[in-house]
Amino acid sequence: MSTDITLVLGGARSGKSRYAEGLVTASPGPRVYIATAQVWDSEMADRVARHKEDRGPGWTTVEEPLDLPGALRRHAGAGTGVLVDCLTLWLSNLMMADADVPVRSAELLAALAGVEGRVVLVSNEVGLGIVPDNALARRFRDHAGRLHQDIAAVAQRVAFVAAGLPLLLKGETP
Amino acid sequence: MSTDITLVLGGARSGKSRYAEGLVTASPGPRVYIATAQVWDSEMADRVARHKEDRGPGWTTVEEPLDLPGALRRHAGAGTGVLVDCLTLWLSNLMMADADVPVRSAELLAALAGVEGRVVLVSNEVGLGIVPDNALARRFRDHAGRLHQDIAAVAQRVAFVAAGLPLLLKGETP
Amino acid sequence: MSTDITLVLGGARSGKSRYAEGLVTASPGPRVYIATAQVWDSEMADRVARHKEDRGPGWTTVEEPLDLPGALRRHAGAGTGVLVDCLTLWLSNLMMADADVPVRSAELLAALAGVEGRVVLVSNEVGLGIVPDNALARRFRDHAGRLHQDIAAVAQRVAFVAAGLPLLLKGETP
């Protein structure tokens, strides 16, 4: 069994999705894009459409706002490249659905422990600004930070992307 | 023709301006400081005065809140060191003036492609906190992130500064 | 006299405290935890209790929300490991107490210049989001950024932690 997990962290418009795509397309084999975005308004619809266009052909797109562990189990596999974009939207969807985030995060880690093939997970680093006024945003930051630490601990590679440039915090360029 | 472009990213009070100045003053020749700040209140006036004092003598200061591409074309040149401080204020000024930011960003990139000499551009990394509530701030983050990626792609050097310490994301210390 | 000062910067839930603890426990000798947190509500009480549990036995805990320079002088010493968690809460406490933050920061630097032994200071990087609306938060960012720069200049080691992974901006792993 060969698993290759990469966590790609970065800020808004940092180029993290494009870098993550490059990691998936660098290998042959089928490519699956798991989109966690829930389209609520035209701003989000524009973003999703633009991302899809940027990605180009050759991808199977799966929209899965909540059951990310299940989507990973269904779509990841030996010889396949899976891009999850992104974990922070998934966490946000779980919180809006009143889900138990620590339980769901543990399910995601269990799914990652069982998958084969290449999996690249994109997530926003959101904890480097002023402490937010509202408690929900603070809980969101906490959930995201913990999930990043847990995934980083099992990942083969962790990259922080700024201005389109990756900085490897763990592992080496594949 | 010899061009040497550096993008210096960092947070608030990260020491990015001081690091950027050091890159310019390390070389002989005239030095031009292009300030994009628009002074609206005493807080900003204090900041500008403090920066000017920190910089010391030997600099020509040019205030250019909007036409940064023009200022670069007028002041950059072989043997000259130009410091632009900062891109995020420029973007903010453009947005307040209802300018077409992508068009202006493209003009800046065209100007950079044509200049000679050493140019150091300072900018705030603003995308690593919680997603802002208001749409204007989100657009600002998007504009800044895209501009940083575009400049980083053509720059010889990209540094991320924290606690006064540079981390090179691209290129080497000159 | 042997002093070993480390500044550990990171975002919310970045794993910075755990990393900092590891630096202290890696050496033999007594360990002192200087907590700057002021417990105002149950959210903070939970956080403090969880941190204490995570830390495990073998630590003397000192609560010192305001006189951090004094606490350092009293508790640091040759052969002792001191963990300060965290500078940003200390700055926040000083601001709420209407203290003169630059004067207090200078006192902290003077105390650091005089201590012996291993001292690890944890702080939140808070300057990488959108400029905050309120002036108090902007002043807080400025105080934190300046203090980080000043401590980084005298520290043997500066680490930036993301997703539990340290990135050394200065010095080497001890």
PDB file of N, CA, C and O in Angstrom, chain B residues 73-99:
ATOM      1  N   ARG B  73       8.158  54.248 -13.754  1.00  0.00           N
ATOM      2  CA  ARG B  73       8.788  54.561 -15.041  1.00  0.00           C
ATOM      3  C   ARG B  73       9.630  55.823 -14.947  1.00  0.00           C
ATOM      4  O   ARG B  73      10.702  55.922 -15.544  1.00  0.00           O
ATOM      5  N   ARG B  74       9.155  56.802 -14.168  1.00  0.00           N
ATOM      6  CA  ARG B  74       9.890  58.064 -14.049  1.00  0.00           C
ATOM      7  C   ARG B  74      11.141  57.935 -13.183  1.00  0.00           C
ATOM      8  O   ARG B  74      12.147  58.595 -13.452  1.00  0.00           O
ATOM      9  N   HIS B  75      11.104  57.120 -12.138  1.00  0.00           N
ATOM     10  CA  HIS B  75      12.184  57.159 -11.148  1.00  0.00           C
ATOM     11  C   HIS B  75      13.127  55.971 -11.159  1.00  0.00           C
ATOM     12  O   HIS B  75      14.268  56.085 -10.703  1.00  0.00           O
ATOM     13  N   ALA B  76      12.674  54.818 -11.647  1.00  0.00           N
ATOM     14  CA  ALA B  76      13.586  53.663 -11.661  1.00  0.00           C
ATOM     15  C   ALA B  76      14.560  53.816 -12.820  1.00  0.00           C
ATOM     16  O   ALA B  76      14.281  54.493 -13.810  1.00  0.00           O
ATOM     17  N   GLY B  77      15.722  53.180 -12.694  1.00  0.00           N
ATOM     18  CA  GLY B  77      16.705  53.263 -13.777  1.00  0.00           C
ATOM     19  C   GLY B  77      17.981  52.569 -13.373  1.00  0.00           C
ATOM     20  O   GLY B  77      18.194  52.283 -12.182  1.00  0.00           O
ATOM     21  N   ALA B  78      18.825  52.317 -14.351  1.00  0.00           N
ATOM     22  CA  ALA B  78      20.093  51.629 -14.091  1.00  0.00           C
ATOM     23  C   ALA B  78      20.873  52.359 -13.001  1.00  0.00           C
ATOM     24  O   ALA B  78      21.001  53.589 -13.042  1.00  0.00           O
ATOM     25  N   GLY B  79      21.353  51.627 -12.029  1.00  0.00           N
ATOM     26  CA  GLY B  79      22.165  52.219 -10.964  1.00  0.00           C
ATOM     27  C   GLY B  79      21.367  52.851  -9.851  1.00  0.00           C
ATOM     28  O   GLY B  79      21.927  53.321  -8.862  1.00  0.00           O
ATOM     29  N   THR B  80      20.045  52.900  -9.999  1.00  0.00           N
ATOM     30  CA  THR B  80      19.193  53.506  -8.978  1.00  0.00           C
ATOM     31  C   THR B  80      18.492  52.428  -8.158  1.00  0.00           C
ATOM     32  O   THR B  80      18.150  51.366  -8.674  1.00  0.00           O
ATOM     33  N   GLY B  81      18.294  52.712  -6.889  1.00  0.00           N
ATOM     34  CA  GLY B  81      17.528  51.818  -6.031  1.00  0.00           C
ATOM     35  C   GLY B  81      16.193  52.460  -5.695  1.00  0.00           C
ATOM     36  O   GLY B  81      16.150  53.603  -5.225  1.00  0.00           O
ATOM     37  N   VAL B  82      15.104  51.762  -5.956  1.00  0.00           N
ATOM     38  CA  VAL B  82      13.771  52.307  -5.686  1.00  0.00           C
ATOM     39  C   VAL B  82      13.073  51.415  -4.664  1.00  0.00           C
ATOM     40  O   VAL B  82      13.058  50.190  -4.795  1.00  0.00           O
ATOM     41  N   LEU B  83      12.494  52.058  -3.655  1.00  0.00           N
ATOM     42  CA  LEU B  83      11.714  51.342  -2.656  1.00  0.00           C
ATOM     43  C   LEU B  83      10.264  51.794  -2.766  1.00  0.00           C
ATOM     44  O   LEU B  83       9.978  52.982  -2.657  1.00  0.00           O
ATOM     45  N   VAL B  84       9.363  50.867  -2.996  1.00  0.00           N
ATOM     46  CA  VAL B  84       7.925  51.178  -3.049  1.00  0.00           C
ATOM     47  C   VAL B  84       7.295  50.698  -1.747  1.00  0.00           C
ATOM     48  O   VAL B  84       7.331  49.505  -1.438  1.00  0.00           O
ATOM     49  N   ASP B  85       6.701  51.614  -0.984  1.00  0.00           N
ATOM     50  CA  ASP B  85       6.158  51.262   0.325  1.00  0.00           C
ATOM     51  C   ASP B  85       4.806  51.948   0.488  1.00  0.00           C
ATOM     52  O   ASP B  85       4.758  53.142   0.758  1.00  0.00           O
ATOM     53  N   CYS B  86       3.690  51.211   0.313  1.00  0.00           N
ATOM     54  CA  CYS B  86       3.632  49.796   0.032  1.00  0.00           C
ATOM     55  C   CYS B  86       2.508  49.526  -0.970  1.00  0.00           C
ATOM     56  O   CYS B  86       1.668  50.373  -1.237  1.00  0.00           O
ATOM     57  N   LEU B  87       2.491  48.319  -1.483  1.00  0.00           N
ATOM     58  CA  LEU B  87       1.507  47.927  -2.500  1.00  0.00           C
ATOM     59  C   LEU B  87       0.097  47.857  -1.936  1.00  0.00           C
ATOM     60  O   LEU B  87      -0.869  48.185  -2.621  1.00  0.00           O
ATOM     61  N   THR B  88      -0.050  47.409  -0.692  1.00  0.00           N
ATOM     62  CA  THR B  88      -1.399  47.280  -0.134  1.00  0.00           C
ATOM     63  C   THR B  88      -2.058  48.650   0.047  1.00  0.00           C
ATOM     64  O   THR B  88      -3.252  48.787  -0.191  1.00  0.00           O
ATOM     65  N   LEU B  89      -1.283  49.655   0.433  1.00  0.00           N
ATOM     66  CA  LEU B  89      -1.871  51.003   0.500  1.00  0.00           C
ATOM     67  C   LEU B  89      -2.249  51.486  -0.895  1.00  0.00           C
ATOM     68  O   LEU B  89      -3.289  52.130  -1.079  1.00  0.00           O
ATOM     69  N   TRP B  90      -1.426  51.211  -1.870  1.00  0.00           N
ATOM     70  CA  TRP B  90      -1.743  51.578  -3.253  1.00  0.00           C
ATOM     71  C   TRP B  90      -3.068  50.931  -3.679  1.00  0.00           C
ATOM     72  O   TRP B  90      -3.960  51.624  -4.211  1.00  0.00           O
ATOM     73  N   LEU B  91      -3.220  49.633  -3.427  1.00  0.00           N
ATOM     74  CA  LEU B  91      -4.470  48.944  -3.790  1.00  0.00           C
ATOM     75  C   LEU B  91      -5.654  49.561  -3.062  1.00  0.00           C
ATOM     76  O   LEU B  91      -6.733  49.759  -3.650  1.00  0.00           O
ATOM     77  N   SER B  92      -5.442  49.875  -1.816  1.00  0.00           N
ATOM     78  CA  SER B  92      -6.513  50.482  -1.024  1.00  0.00           C
ATOM     79  C   SER B  92      -6.890  51.856  -1.596  1.00  0.00           C
ATOM     80  O   SER B  92      -8.076  52.191  -1.725  1.00  0.00           O
ATOM     81  N   ASN B  93      -5.887  52.638  -1.987  1.00  0.00           N
ATOM     82  CA  ASN B  93      -6.155  53.944  -2.619  1.00  0.00           C
ATOM     83  C   ASN B  93      -6.924  53.770  -3.930  1.00  0.00           C
ATOM     84  O   ASN B  93      -7.852  54.533  -4.227  1.00  0.00           O
ATOM     85  N   LEU B  94      -6.525  52.792  -4.734  1.00  0.00           N
ATOM     86  CA  LEU B  94      -7.216  52.527  -6.010  1.00  0.00           C
ATOM     87  C   LEU B  94      -8.686  52.175  -5.758  1.00  0.00           C
ATOM     88  O   LEU B  94      -9.581  52.666  -6.457  1.00  0.00           O
ATOM     89  N   MET B  95      -8.914  51.333  -4.759  1.00  0.00           N
ATOM     90  CA  MET B  95     -10.296  50.931  -4.479  1.00  0.00           C
ATOM     91  C   MET B  95     -11.128  52.115  -4.008  1.00  0.00           C
ATOM     92  O   MET B  95     -12.280  52.264  -4.416  1.00  0.00           O
ATOM     93  N   MET B  96     -10.532  52.972  -3.179  1.00  0.00           N
ATOM     94  CA  MET B  96     -11.273  54.154  -2.704  1.00  0.00           C
ATOM     95  C   MET B  96     -11.545  55.118  -3.851  1.00  0.00           C
ATOM     96  O   MET B  96     -12.521  55.851  -3.830  1.00  0.00           O
ATOM     97  N   ALA B  97     -10.664  55.124  -4.854  1.00  0.00           N
ATOM     98  CA  ALA B  97     -10.851  56.004  -6.019  1.00  0.00           C
ATOM     99  C   ALA B  97     -11.697  55.322  -7.095  1.00  0.00           C
ATOM    100  O   ALA B  97     -11.850  55.853  -8.192  1.00  0.00           O
ATOM    101  N   ASP B  98     -12.237  54.145  -6.772  1.00  0.00           N
ATOM    102  CA  ASP B  98     -13.096  53.408  -7.718  1.00  0.00           C
ATOM    103  C   ASP B  98     -12.379  53.055  -9.016  1.00  0.00           C
ATOM    104  O   ASP B  98     -13.003  52.958 -10.081  1.00  0.00           O
ATOM    105  N   ALA B  99     -11.080  52.843  -8.920  1.00  0.00           N
ATOM    106  CA  ALA B  99     -10.310  52.477 -10.116  1.00  0.00           C
ATOM    107  C   ALA B  99     -10.525  50.999 -10.446  1.00  0.00           C
ATOM    108  O   ALA B  99     -10.988  50.232  -9.605  1.00  0.00           O
TER     109      ALA B  99
END
